[in-house]
Amino acid sequence: MLILGIETSCDETGLALYDSEQGLLAHCLHSQIDLHQEHGGVVPELASRDHVRRITPLFNEVLSAANRQRADISAIAYTAGPGLIGALLVGASFARSLAFALDIPALPIHHMEAHLLAPMLEEQAPTFPFVALLVSGGHTQLVRVDGIGEYELMGESVDDAAGEAFDKTAKMLGLDYPGGPALAKLAVDGNPDRFRFPRPMTNRPGCDFSFSGLKTHSLTTFRKTDGNDQDKRDVARAFEDAVVDTLLIKCRRALDATQLKQLVIAGGVSANHSLRQRFADYSQQSSVEVYFPRNEFCTDNGAMIAYAGFRRFELNPNASNGTDVRPRWPLSELSVA
Amino acid sequence: MSRILAINSASDFCSVTISDTDTVTTTTRSAPTERGHGDAVLAMIDQILQETNYAKTSIDALAFACGPGAFTSLRIGAGITQGLAVGIDRPVVPISSLAMLAHGVYRQHQRQRTLVAIDARMGQVYFAAYETAVIGDSQLVSEVRVCDPVELTWSKGAWTTVGNGWQVYADEIPPDSALKYIGGGAEDSAIDVACLAEKIVKEGKALPAEFALPVYVRDRVVHQAC
Ligand SMILES: Nc1ncnc2c1ncn2[C@@H]1O[C@H](COP(=O)(O)OP(=O)(O)O)[C@@H](O)[C@H]1O
């Protein structure tokens, strides 16, 4: 069985081919970072315009990279939400009409489900049940995962998502969009002992997060400095340490509460080097195994959509019936079949 | 000789036509355009294929109304056209939505000189002038513009007007008693997209799938990041 995955929910056009026997065969990605950089964030209309230009060339590219024909494809998985409506509609229209032309099913996929399954593309893959920390530009969630479609939300951000906080803090430090990776780069040479930022909501029970206060704290701290390059590095470091620490504290809480021994971390922020290091250290010192997607599959990509499509198709080959795209779509609304 | 599947997804009504130049027949379906009408378009395509008993792979080319029009609707049409085109490995023919309207006026009312104005929102219109002397060939005889209705100009003469812009901005468009008005957009049809595509297919000028792209005309978009 060969599954084509199509991702167009935000600012990346990603296509991939996943084979049920051989695993991931090929994936191709076009990132729109350059397009949005001068605007300091994703401009939805520009994103949609770019997806519709890229999608067919990427389809041709992924087929030839996998050395397959279009007639080999058995089903098409596409991101149906959450995301930007205009962007989602490009992928959905293309996917559904291609499936129609090829007489094969089209499977609408939940973008965050795909993120949380992404570590299963790796050789060192988690097995159900596990706790998942989803940290992206739009989401910060702790989820208990008992199987495909069996998701229990344990906690989430009450304000900014972690990635959003990275991006906003970076912008405030004068860094280019997307600020997350740029801020992380600065933080490498920051002094970890100069500032200590609060770990929001860690002294309260539960697994919810709040990151907007940290952004404000970074700003007030930065304003009290000379604003030179080292000041930026030090603020970046204090901010990153606080975010990573907070995430770790809440993950431990979720693991304690569930008594589970596997933790999956996925979404754009899981590419963060310092976060990966901290959680790897924690894994070493505890009986908990921590799983990440490979770096390039932390952010949006077609491979995770193809894989989620494969898992969904296995469960229910008829799940293709016409659904609209859903710009807002809580993960907890998903079910097994 | 060709069989063309034509799609118009960018007006108040969306429609789908299969035209067959061999048998000189056309089969059309249309429906009011609703949110997420991509599936409705695919359902109509499925219906007319069944009705005509044509296999998908018997289609020689895919034509679509490429704009100007509502951006998201245009992209739904472009996305569907690209998906079908790569799926059956056939070329595409983008047809201007304004030319489609002008051609419809000639096909149904035999009027040759047409001024097309459609509502572009934000108080503006998309505008162009066409001359159609034979079925299947509407010649653009002006620039294609997006502008304020008060700025519209055209040469004096007997023009027929078409498109919802004339109604929506009736109070703002400079008056010209020689204009004859026809319909508000009821002429929108994939039939005209198919007619206009035939010549292009015959000339061998159909394009690879990735060229099924919207023509926005309004390139200045609201640059507000989210
Ligand atoms: N190395 C990194 N450190 C911190 N944040 C990062 C890093 N790499 C990516 N991000 C953040 O991840 C987010 C993008 O992740 P993605 O999963 O694509 O999110 P979404 O789909 O919600 O937009 C952005 O907020 C970006 O700044």
Coordinates of C-alpha atoms and ligand atoms in Angstrom, one line a residue:
Chain A
M1 CA 0.0 0.0 0.0
L2 CA 1.4 3.4 -1.0
I3 CA 0.1 6.6 0.7
L4 CA 0.7 10.1 -0.7
G5 CA 0.7 12.7 2.1
I6 CA 0.0 16.4 1.4
E7 CA 0.5 19.2 4.0
T8 CA -0.5 22.8 3.3
S9 CA -1.9 24.0 6.6
C10 CA 0.4 27.0 7.1
D11 CA 3.6 28.1 5.4
E12 CA 5.1 24.8 4.2
T13 CA 4.0 22.8 1.2
G14 CA 5.1 19.2 1.9
L15 CA 4.5 16.0 0.0
A16 CA 5.6 12.5 0.8
L17 CA 5.1 8.9 -0.2
Y18 CA 4.9 6.2 2.5
D19 CA 4.9 2.5 1.7
S20 CA 3.3 0.1 4.1
E21 CA 6.2 -2.4 3.6
Q22 CA 9.2 -0.2 3.0
G23 CA 8.3 2.8 5.1
L24 CA 9.0 6.4 4.0
L25 CA 10.1 6.4 0.3
A26 CA 10.5 10.1 -0.3
H27 CA 9.4 13.5 0.9
C28 CA 9.7 17.0 -0.6
L29 CA 9.2 20.3 1.1
H30 CA 8.9 23.9 0.1
S31 CA 9.2 26.4 2.9
Q32 CA 7.8 29.9 2.5
I33 CA 10.0 31.5 5.1
D34 CA 11.6 33.9 2.6
L35 CA 8.2 34.9 1.4
H36 CA 6.9 35.9 4.8
Q37 CA 10.1 37.2 6.4
E38 CA 9.7 40.8 5.3
H39 CA 6.2 40.9 6.9
G40 CA 7.4 39.5 10.2
G41 CA 4.9 36.6 10.1
V42 CA 2.8 34.4 7.9
V43 CA 0.6 36.4 5.5
P44 CA -2.4 34.0 4.8
E45 CA -3.1 35.2 1.3
L46 CA 0.5 35.0 0.3
A47 CA 0.7 31.5 1.8
S48 CA -2.3 30.3 -0.2
R49 CA -0.9 31.8 -3.4
D50 CA 2.3 30.0 -2.9
H51 CA 0.8 26.6 -2.1
V52 CA -1.1 26.5 -5.4
R53 CA 2.1 27.3 -7.3
R54 CA 4.1 24.6 -5.6
I55 CA 1.8 21.6 -5.2
T56 CA 2.0 20.0 -8.6
P57 CA 5.8 20.5 -9.1
L58 CA 6.3 18.9 -5.6
F59 CA 4.0 16.1 -6.5
N60 CA 6.1 15.3 -9.6
E61 CA 9.2 15.7 -7.6
V62 CA 8.2 13.3 -4.9
L63 CA 7.0 10.6 -7.4
S64 CA 10.3 10.7 -9.2
A65 CA 12.3 10.7 -6.0
A66 CA 10.5 7.6 -4.9
N67 CA 10.7 6.1 -8.4
R68 CA 7.0 5.4 -8.5
Q69 CA 4.2 6.1 -10.9
R70 CA 1.0 7.9 -10.0
A71 CA -1.0 4.7 -10.6
D72 CA 1.0 3.0 -7.7
I73 CA -0.7 5.3 -5.2
S74 CA -3.4 3.6 -3.1
A75 CA -4.7 6.5 -1.0
I76 CA -4.1 10.2 -0.5
A77 CA -3.9 11.7 3.0
Y78 CA -4.1 15.5 3.3
T79 CA -4.2 18.0 6.2
A80 CA -7.8 19.0 6.7
G81 CA -7.1 21.2 9.8
P82 CA -6.3 22.9 12.0
G83 CA -4.6 25.7 10.0
L84 CA -5.2 28.6 7.7
I85 CA -8.4 28.0 5.8
G86 CA -7.2 29.3 2.4
A87 CA -4.0 27.2 2.7
L88 CA -5.9 24.1 3.8
L89 CA -8.3 24.4 0.9
V90 CA -5.5 24.3 -1.7
G91 CA -4.2 21.0 -0.4
A92 CA -7.7 19.6 0.1
S93 CA -8.9 20.5 -3.5
F94 CA -5.8 19.1 -5.1
A95 CA -5.9 15.9 -2.9
R96 CA -9.6 15.2 -3.4
S97 CA -9.6 15.7 -7.2
L98 CA -6.4 13.7 -7.6
A99 CA -8.0 10.9 -5.6
F100 CA -11.1 11.2 -7.7
A101 CA -9.1 11.0 -10.9
L102 CA -7.2 7.9 -9.7
D103 CA -10.3 6.3 -8.1
I104 CA -8.7 6.0 -4.7
P105 CA -9.7 7.2 -1.3
A106 CA -8.8 10.7 0.1
L107 CA -8.2 10.8 3.8
P108 CA -8.6 14.0 5.8
I109 CA -5.9 14.2 8.5
H110 CA -5.7 16.2 11.7
H111 CA -2.4 18.1 11.6
M112 CA -1.6 17.7 15.3
E113 CA -2.4 14.0 15.2
A114 CA 0.2 13.8 12.4
H115 CA 2.7 15.7 14.5
L116 CA 2.3 13.4 17.5
L117 CA 2.7 10.3 15.4
A118 CA 5.8 11.7 13.6
P119 CA 8.3 10.0 16.0
M120 CA 6.9 6.7 14.8
L121 CA 8.7 7.3 11.5
E122 CA 12.0 6.7 13.3
E123 CA 13.7 3.5 14.0
Q124 CA 13.5 4.1 17.7
A125 CA 9.8 4.4 17.8
P126 CA 7.5 4.7 20.8
T127 CA 4.6 2.2 21.3
F128 CA 1.1 3.0 22.7
P129 CA 0.3 4.2 25.3
F130 CA 2.5 7.3 25.8
V131 CA 2.4 10.9 26.9
A132 CA 2.8 13.4 24.1
L133 CA 4.0 17.0 24.4
L134 CA 2.9 19.0 21.3
V135 CA 4.9 22.2 21.1
S136 CA 4.4 24.2 17.9
G137 CA 3.7 27.7 16.7
G138 CA 0.0 27.3 17.4
H139 CA -0.2 24.6 20.1
T140 CA 1.2 23.6 23.5
Q141 CA -0.5 20.5 24.7
L142 CA 0.1 17.5 26.9
V143 CA -1.9 14.6 25.7
R144 CA -2.3 11.0 26.9
V145 CA -2.2 8.8 23.8
D146 CA -3.6 5.3 24.1
G147 CA -3.8 4.5 20.4
I148 CA -4.7 6.1 17.1
G149 CA -7.6 8.4 17.8
E150 CA -7.5 7.9 21.6
Y151 CA -6.4 11.2 22.9
E152 CA -7.0 12.7 26.3
L153 CA -6.0 16.3 26.7
M154 CA -4.1 16.6 30.0
G155 CA -3.1 20.3 29.8
E156 CA -2.6 23.1 27.3
S157 CA -1.5 26.7 27.1
V158 CA -4.0 29.2 28.5
D159 CA -2.4 31.9 26.3
D160 CA 0.5 31.9 23.9
A161 CA 1.8 28.6 22.5
A162 CA 5.5 27.9 23.2
G163 CA 6.5 28.5 19.6
E164 CA 4.5 31.7 19.5
A165 CA 6.3 32.9 22.7
F166 CA 9.6 32.1 21.1
D167 CA 8.7 34.1 18.0
K168 CA 7.3 37.1 19.8
T169 CA 10.3 37.3 22.2
A170 CA 12.6 37.0 19.2
K171 CA 10.8 39.8 17.4
M172 CA 11.2 42.0 20.5
L173 CA 14.9 41.3 20.4
G174 CA 15.0 42.4 16.8
L175 CA 15.3 39.0 15.3
D176 CA 13.9 38.0 11.9
Y177 CA 10.8 35.8 11.5
P178 CA 10.6 33.0 12.3
G179 CA 12.3 34.0 15.5
G180 CA 12.3 30.6 17.3
P181 CA 15.4 29.2 15.7
A182 CA 17.1 32.6 15.6
L183 CA 16.5 33.1 19.4
A184 CA 17.8 29.5 20.1
K185 CA 21.0 30.4 18.2
L186 CA 21.6 33.5 20.3
A187 CA 20.9 31.6 23.5
V188 CA 23.8 29.2 22.9
D189 CA 26.3 32.0 23.8
G190 CA 24.1 33.5 26.5
N191 CA 25.2 33.4 30.2
P192 CA 22.8 31.1 32.0
D193 CA 23.5 32.7 35.4
R194 CA 22.9 36.3 34.6
F195 CA 19.1 36.3 34.6
R196 CA 16.6 33.9 36.1
F197 CA 13.1 34.0 34.7
P198 CA 10.0 32.6 36.4
R199 CA 8.7 29.1 35.5
P200 CA 5.1 30.1 35.0
M201 CA 2.3 28.0 36.6
T202 CA 4.7 25.4 38.0
N203 CA 3.7 26.1 41.5
R204 CA 0.1 25.3 40.7
P205 CA -1.3 21.8 40.3
G206 CA -2.2 20.6 36.8
C207 CA -0.6 20.4 33.4
D208 CA -1.6 23.8 31.9
F209 CA 0.9 26.3 30.6
S210 CA 1.1 30.0 30.3
F211 CA 3.9 31.6 28.2
S212 CA 2.7 35.2 27.6
G213 CA 4.1 36.4 30.9
L214 CA 7.6 35.2 30.0
K215 CA 7.5 37.2 26.8
T216 CA 6.6 40.3 28.9
H217 CA 9.3 39.4 31.5
S218 CA 11.9 39.2 28.7
L219 CA 10.9 42.6 27.4
T220 CA 11.1 44.3 30.8
T221 CA 14.4 42.6 31.6
F222 CA 15.9 43.6 28.2
R223 CA 14.8 47.2 28.6
K224 CA 16.8 47.5 31.8
T225 CA 20.0 46.5 29.9
D226 CA 22.2 48.4 27.5
G227 CA 20.6 46.4 24.7
N228 CA 23.9 45.2 23.3
D229 CA 24.5 41.8 21.6
Q230 CA 25.6 40.1 24.8
D231 CA 22.4 41.4 26.6
K232 CA 20.4 39.9 23.8
R233 CA 22.1 36.5 24.2
D234 CA 21.7 36.5 28.0
V235 CA 17.9 37.4 27.7
A236 CA 17.5 34.7 25.0
R237 CA 19.2 32.2 27.2
A238 CA 17.1 33.0 30.3
F239 CA 14.0 32.8 28.2
E240 CA 14.8 29.5 26.6
D241 CA 15.9 28.0 29.9
A242 CA 12.6 29.0 31.5
V243 CA 10.5 27.6 28.6
V244 CA 12.4 24.3 28.5
D245 CA 12.4 24.0 32.3
T246 CA 8.6 24.7 32.5
L247 CA 7.9 22.1 29.8
L248 CA 10.0 19.5 31.6
I249 CA 8.3 20.1 34.9
K250 CA 4.8 19.7 33.3
C251 CA 5.9 16.6 31.4
R252 CA 7.1 15.0 34.6
R253 CA 3.8 15.8 36.2
A254 CA 1.9 14.2 33.3
L255 CA 4.1 11.1 33.4
D256 CA 3.7 10.8 37.2
A257 CA -0.1 11.1 36.9
T258 CA -0.4 8.5 34.2
Q259 CA 2.4 6.2 35.4
L260 CA 3.5 6.0 31.8
K261 CA 7.1 5.5 30.9
Q262 CA 7.2 6.9 27.4
L263 CA 7.2 10.6 26.4
V264 CA 6.9 11.8 22.8
I265 CA 7.8 15.4 22.0
A266 CA 6.8 16.8 18.6
G267 CA 6.0 20.0 16.8
G268 CA 8.2 22.9 15.6
V269 CA 9.7 23.7 19.0
S270 CA 10.9 20.1 19.5
A271 CA 13.6 21.0 17.0
N272 CA 15.1 23.2 19.8
H273 CA 18.5 21.8 20.6
S274 CA 18.6 22.8 24.2
L275 CA 15.1 21.3 24.8
R276 CA 16.3 18.0 23.2
Q277 CA 19.4 18.0 25.4
R278 CA 17.5 18.7 28.6
F279 CA 14.9 15.9 27.9
A280 CA 17.7 13.5 26.8
D281 CA 19.4 14.1 30.1
Y282 CA 16.2 13.6 32.0
S283 CA 15.7 10.3 30.2
Q284 CA 19.1 9.2 31.2
Q285 CA 18.5 9.9 34.8
S286 CA 15.0 8.4 34.9
S287 CA 13.2 5.3 33.7
V288 CA 11.4 7.4 31.1
E289 CA 12.1 7.0 27.4
V290 CA 11.9 10.2 25.4
Y291 CA 11.2 10.1 21.7
F292 CA 11.6 12.9 19.1
P293 CA 11.0 13.1 15.4
R294 CA 14.1 13.7 13.4
N295 CA 14.8 17.4 13.1
E296 CA 13.3 18.0 9.7
F297 CA 10.0 16.3 10.8
C298 CA 9.6 18.5 13.9
T299 CA 8.2 21.4 11.8
D300 CA 5.4 20.9 9.2
N301 CA 6.1 18.2 6.5
G302 CA 4.3 15.8 4.3
A303 CA 5.9 12.7 5.7
M304 CA 4.0 12.8 9.0
I305 CA 0.7 13.3 7.0
A306 CA 1.4 10.3 4.8
Y307 CA 2.3 8.2 7.9
A308 CA -0.9 9.4 9.8
G309 CA -2.8 8.5 6.6
F310 CA -1.3 5.1 6.6
R311 CA -2.3 4.4 10.2
R312 CA -5.8 5.8 9.7
F313 CA -6.2 3.8 6.5
E314 CA -5.3 0.6 8.3
L315 CA -8.0 1.3 10.8
N316 CA -10.7 2.4 8.4
P317 CA -10.2 2.3 4.7
N318 CA -13.5 4.0 4.1
A319 CA -12.8 7.1 6.2
S320 CA -12.6 9.2 3.1
N321 CA -16.2 10.6 2.9
G322 CA -16.4 14.2 2.1
T323 CA -15.5 16.4 5.0
D324 CA -14.9 20.1 4.8
V325 CA -11.6 21.5 6.0
R326 CA -11.6 22.6 9.6
P327 CA -9.4 25.6 10.5
R328 CA -10.2 25.0 14.2
W329 CA -10.3 21.4 15.2
P330 CA -9.6 20.2 18.8
L331 CA -7.5 17.0 18.8
S332 CA -9.8 15.6 21.5
E333 CA -12.6 15.4 19.0
L334 CA -10.9 12.7 17.1
S335 CA -12.0 9.1 17.5
V336 CA -10.6 5.7 16.6
A337 CA -12.5 5.2 13.4
Chain B
M1 CA -11.0 16.6 -32.3
S2 CA -11.2 17.0 -28.6
R3 CA -13.1 16.4 -25.5
I4 CA -12.8 19.1 -22.9
L5 CA -13.8 19.2 -19.3
A6 CA -14.3 22.8 -18.2
I7 CA -14.8 24.1 -14.7
N8 CA -16.0 27.5 -13.5
S9 CA -15.7 27.7 -9.7
A10 CA -15.3 31.4 -9.2
S11 CA -18.7 33.0 -9.6
D12 CA -22.0 32.9 -7.7
F13 CA -22.8 29.8 -9.6
C14 CA -20.2 27.1 -10.2
S15 CA -20.5 24.9 -13.2
V16 CA -18.9 22.1 -15.1
T17 CA -19.2 21.2 -18.8
I18 CA -17.9 18.4 -21.0
S19 CA -17.8 19.5 -24.6
D20 CA -17.1 17.1 -27.4
T21 CA -16.1 18.6 -30.7
D22 CA -16.7 15.3 -32.5
T23 CA -20.3 15.0 -31.6
V24 CA -20.7 18.7 -31.1
T25 CA -22.4 18.1 -27.7
T26 CA -22.0 19.8 -24.4
T27 CA -23.3 18.5 -21.1
T28 CA -23.4 20.9 -18.2
R29 CA -24.2 21.0 -14.5
S30 CA -24.3 24.0 -12.2
A31 CA -25.1 24.8 -8.6
P32 CA -25.0 27.8 -6.3
T33 CA -21.5 28.3 -5.0
E34 CA -21.3 27.6 -1.3
R35 CA -18.5 27.5 1.2
G36 CA -16.1 24.6 0.5
H37 CA -17.8 24.0 -2.9
G38 CA -14.8 21.9 -4.1
D39 CA -16.7 18.7 -3.3
A40 CA -19.8 20.0 -5.1
V41 CA -17.6 20.6 -8.2
L42 CA -16.2 17.1 -8.0
A43 CA -19.7 15.6 -7.5
M44 CA -20.9 17.5 -10.6
I45 CA -18.0 16.2 -12.6
D46 CA -18.8 12.7 -11.5
Q47 CA -22.5 13.2 -12.5
I48 CA -21.7 14.3 -16.0
L49 CA -19.2 11.6 -16.6
Q50 CA -21.8 9.1 -15.7
E51 CA -24.5 10.8 -17.7
T52 CA -22.3 10.9 -20.8
N53 CA -20.7 7.6 -20.2
Y54 CA -17.3 9.0 -20.8
A55 CA -14.3 7.5 -19.0
K56 CA -12.2 10.1 -17.2
T57 CA -9.3 9.2 -19.3
S58 CA -11.2 10.0 -22.5
I59 CA -10.9 13.7 -21.6
D60 CA -8.3 15.4 -23.7
A61 CA -7.8 18.6 -21.8
L62 CA -9.0 20.4 -18.7
A63 CA -10.1 24.0 -18.9
F64 CA -10.9 26.3 -16.0
A65 CA -12.0 29.9 -15.3
C66 CA -8.8 31.3 -13.8
G67 CA -10.0 34.7 -12.7
P68 CA -10.2 37.4 -11.7
G69 CA -12.6 36.6 -9.0
A70 CA -12.8 35.6 -5.3
F71 CA -9.3 34.4 -4.4
T72 CA -10.2 31.3 -2.5
S73 CA -12.8 30.2 -5.0
L74 CA -10.2 30.6 -7.8
R75 CA -7.7 28.5 -5.9
I76 CA -10.3 25.8 -5.4
G77 CA -10.8 25.7 -9.2
A78 CA -7.1 25.7 -9.8
G79 CA -6.4 23.0 -7.2
I80 CA -9.1 20.8 -8.6
T81 CA -7.9 21.3 -12.1
Q82 CA -4.3 20.5 -11.2
G83 CA -5.3 17.4 -9.3
L84 CA -7.4 16.1 -12.2
A85 CA -4.8 17.0 -14.7
V86 CA -2.0 15.1 -13.0
G87 CA -4.4 12.3 -12.2
I88 CA -5.3 11.6 -15.8
D89 CA -2.1 13.1 -17.2
R90 CA -3.7 15.7 -19.5
P91 CA -2.9 19.4 -20.1
V92 CA -4.7 22.4 -18.8
V93 CA -6.1 25.6 -20.3
P94 CA -6.7 28.6 -18.1
I95 CA -9.5 30.9 -19.4
S96 CA -10.1 34.4 -18.1
S97 CA -13.3 34.7 -16.2
L98 CA -14.0 38.0 -17.9
A99 CA -13.6 36.4 -21.4
M100 CA -15.9 33.7 -20.2
L101 CA -18.6 36.3 -19.5
A102 CA -18.0 38.1 -22.8
H103 CA -18.3 34.9 -24.7
G104 CA -21.5 34.1 -23.0
V105 CA -23.0 37.3 -24.2
Y106 CA -22.1 36.5 -27.8
R107 CA -23.2 32.8 -27.5
Q108 CA -26.6 33.7 -26.0
H109 CA -27.4 37.1 -27.4
Q110 CA -25.1 37.4 -30.5
R111 CA -23.7 40.7 -29.3
Q112 CA -20.1 41.2 -30.3
R113 CA -18.8 44.1 -28.3
T114 CA -18.8 43.6 -24.6
L115 CA -17.7 45.5 -21.5
V116 CA -17.2 43.2 -18.6
A117 CA -17.2 44.6 -15.0
I118 CA -17.3 42.3 -12.0
D119 CA -17.4 43.3 -8.3
A120 CA -13.8 43.1 -7.0
R121 CA -14.9 44.0 -3.4
M122 CA -13.2 46.8 -1.5
G123 CA -15.2 49.2 -3.7
Q124 CA -13.6 48.2 -6.9
V125 CA -14.3 46.3 -10.1
Y126 CA -12.4 44.0 -12.5
F127 CA -12.9 45.3 -15.9
A128 CA -12.1 44.4 -19.5
A129 CA -13.5 44.9 -23.1
Y130 CA -13.9 42.1 -25.6
E131 CA -14.9 41.6 -29.2
T132 CA -16.4 38.2 -30.2
A133 CA -17.1 37.6 -33.9
V134 CA -17.3 33.8 -33.8
I135 CA -18.0 31.1 -31.2
G136 CA -14.8 30.1 -29.4
D137 CA -12.8 33.3 -29.9
S138 CA -13.3 36.4 -27.7
Q139 CA -10.6 39.0 -28.3
L140 CA -9.4 41.2 -25.5
V141 CA -9.5 44.8 -26.8
S142 CA -8.6 46.7 -23.6
E143 CA -6.4 46.3 -20.6
V144 CA -7.6 44.0 -17.8
R145 CA -7.9 46.4 -14.8
V146 CA -8.9 46.5 -11.2
C147 CA -10.0 50.0 -10.4
D148 CA -12.6 52.2 -8.7
P149 CA -15.8 52.3 -10.7
V150 CA -15.6 56.0 -11.3
E151 CA -12.3 55.5 -13.2
L152 CA -13.9 53.3 -15.8
T153 CA -13.5 54.5 -19.4
W154 CA -14.3 53.0 -22.7
S155 CA -14.5 54.1 -26.3
K156 CA -17.8 55.5 -27.5
G157 CA -20.0 53.0 -29.4
A158 CA -22.5 50.3 -29.0
W159 CA -21.3 48.1 -26.1
T160 CA -23.2 45.5 -24.3
T161 CA -22.3 45.3 -20.6
V162 CA -22.2 42.2 -18.5
G163 CA -21.1 41.3 -15.0
N164 CA -22.4 42.1 -11.5
G165 CA -20.1 45.2 -11.3
W166 CA -22.5 47.2 -13.4
Q167 CA -25.3 46.7 -10.9
V168 CA -23.3 46.8 -7.7
Y169 CA -21.7 50.1 -8.7
A170 CA -24.5 51.6 -10.8
D171 CA -24.3 54.9 -8.9
E172 CA -20.6 55.3 -9.4
I173 CA -19.9 54.1 -12.9
P174 CA -19.8 57.1 -15.4
P175 CA -23.2 57.1 -17.2
D176 CA -23.3 56.2 -21.0
S177 CA -26.8 56.0 -22.5
A178 CA -25.5 53.9 -25.4
L179 CA -24.7 50.9 -23.1
K180 CA -27.0 47.9 -23.2
Y181 CA -27.1 45.9 -20.1
I182 CA -27.5 42.1 -20.0
G183 CA -27.9 40.0 -16.9
G184 CA -26.0 40.2 -13.7
G185 CA -23.8 37.2 -14.0
A186 CA -26.4 34.7 -15.0
E187 CA -24.3 34.2 -18.1
D188 CA -21.5 32.6 -16.1
S189 CA -21.0 29.2 -17.5
A190 CA -18.4 26.5 -17.9
I191 CA -19.8 26.1 -21.4
D192 CA -18.0 29.3 -22.4
V193 CA -14.9 28.2 -20.7
A194 CA -15.0 25.0 -22.9
C195 CA -15.8 27.0 -26.1
L196 CA -12.8 29.3 -25.5
A197 CA -10.5 26.4 -24.6
E198 CA -11.2 24.5 -27.8
K199 CA -9.2 26.8 -30.1
I200 CA -6.3 26.8 -27.7
V201 CA -6.3 23.0 -27.5
K202 CA -6.5 22.7 -31.3
E203 CA -3.5 25.0 -31.6
G204 CA -1.6 22.7 -29.3
K205 CA -1.3 25.5 -26.7
A206 CA -2.6 23.6 -23.7
L207 CA -0.2 23.7 -20.8
P208 CA 1.2 21.2 -18.2
A209 CA -0.9 20.8 -15.0
E210 CA 1.2 23.2 -12.8
F211 CA 0.1 26.1 -15.0
A212 CA -3.5 25.8 -13.8
L213 CA -3.0 28.9 -11.7
P214 CA -5.3 31.8 -10.7
V215 CA -4.9 35.1 -12.3
Y216 CA -5.6 37.5 -9.5
V217 CA -5.2 40.9 -11.3
R218 CA -5.3 42.4 -7.8
D219 CA -1.8 41.8 -6.7
R220 CA -1.7 44.2 -3.8
V221 CA -2.9 42.0 -1.0
V222 CA -3.5 42.9 2.6
H223 CA 0.0 42.2 4.0
Q224 CA -1.1 41.5 7.5
A225 CA 0.8 38.7 9.2
C226 CA -1.0 36.4 11.6
Ligands
LIG1 N1 15.1 25.5 17.2 C1 13.9 26.0 17.6 N2 13.8 26.6 18.8 C2 12.6 27.1 19.2 N3 11.5 27.2 18.5 C3 11.6 26.7 17.2 C4 12.7 26.1 16.7 N4 12.5 25.6 15.5 C5 11.2 26.0 15.2 N5 10.6 26.6 16.3 C6 9.3 27.1 16.4 O1 8.3 26.2 15.9 C7 7.2 26.9 15.4 C8 6.8 26.3 14.1 O2 6.5 24.9 14.3 P1 5.4 24.2 13.5 O3 5.2 22.8 14.0 O4 5.7 24.4 12.0 O5 4.2 25.0 14.0 P2 2.7 25.4 13.4 O6 2.3 24.3 12.5 O7 1.9 25.5 14.7 O8 3.0 26.7 12.8 C9 7.6 28.3 15.3 O9 7.0 29.0 16.3 C10 9.1 28.3 15.4 O10 9.6 29.5 16.0

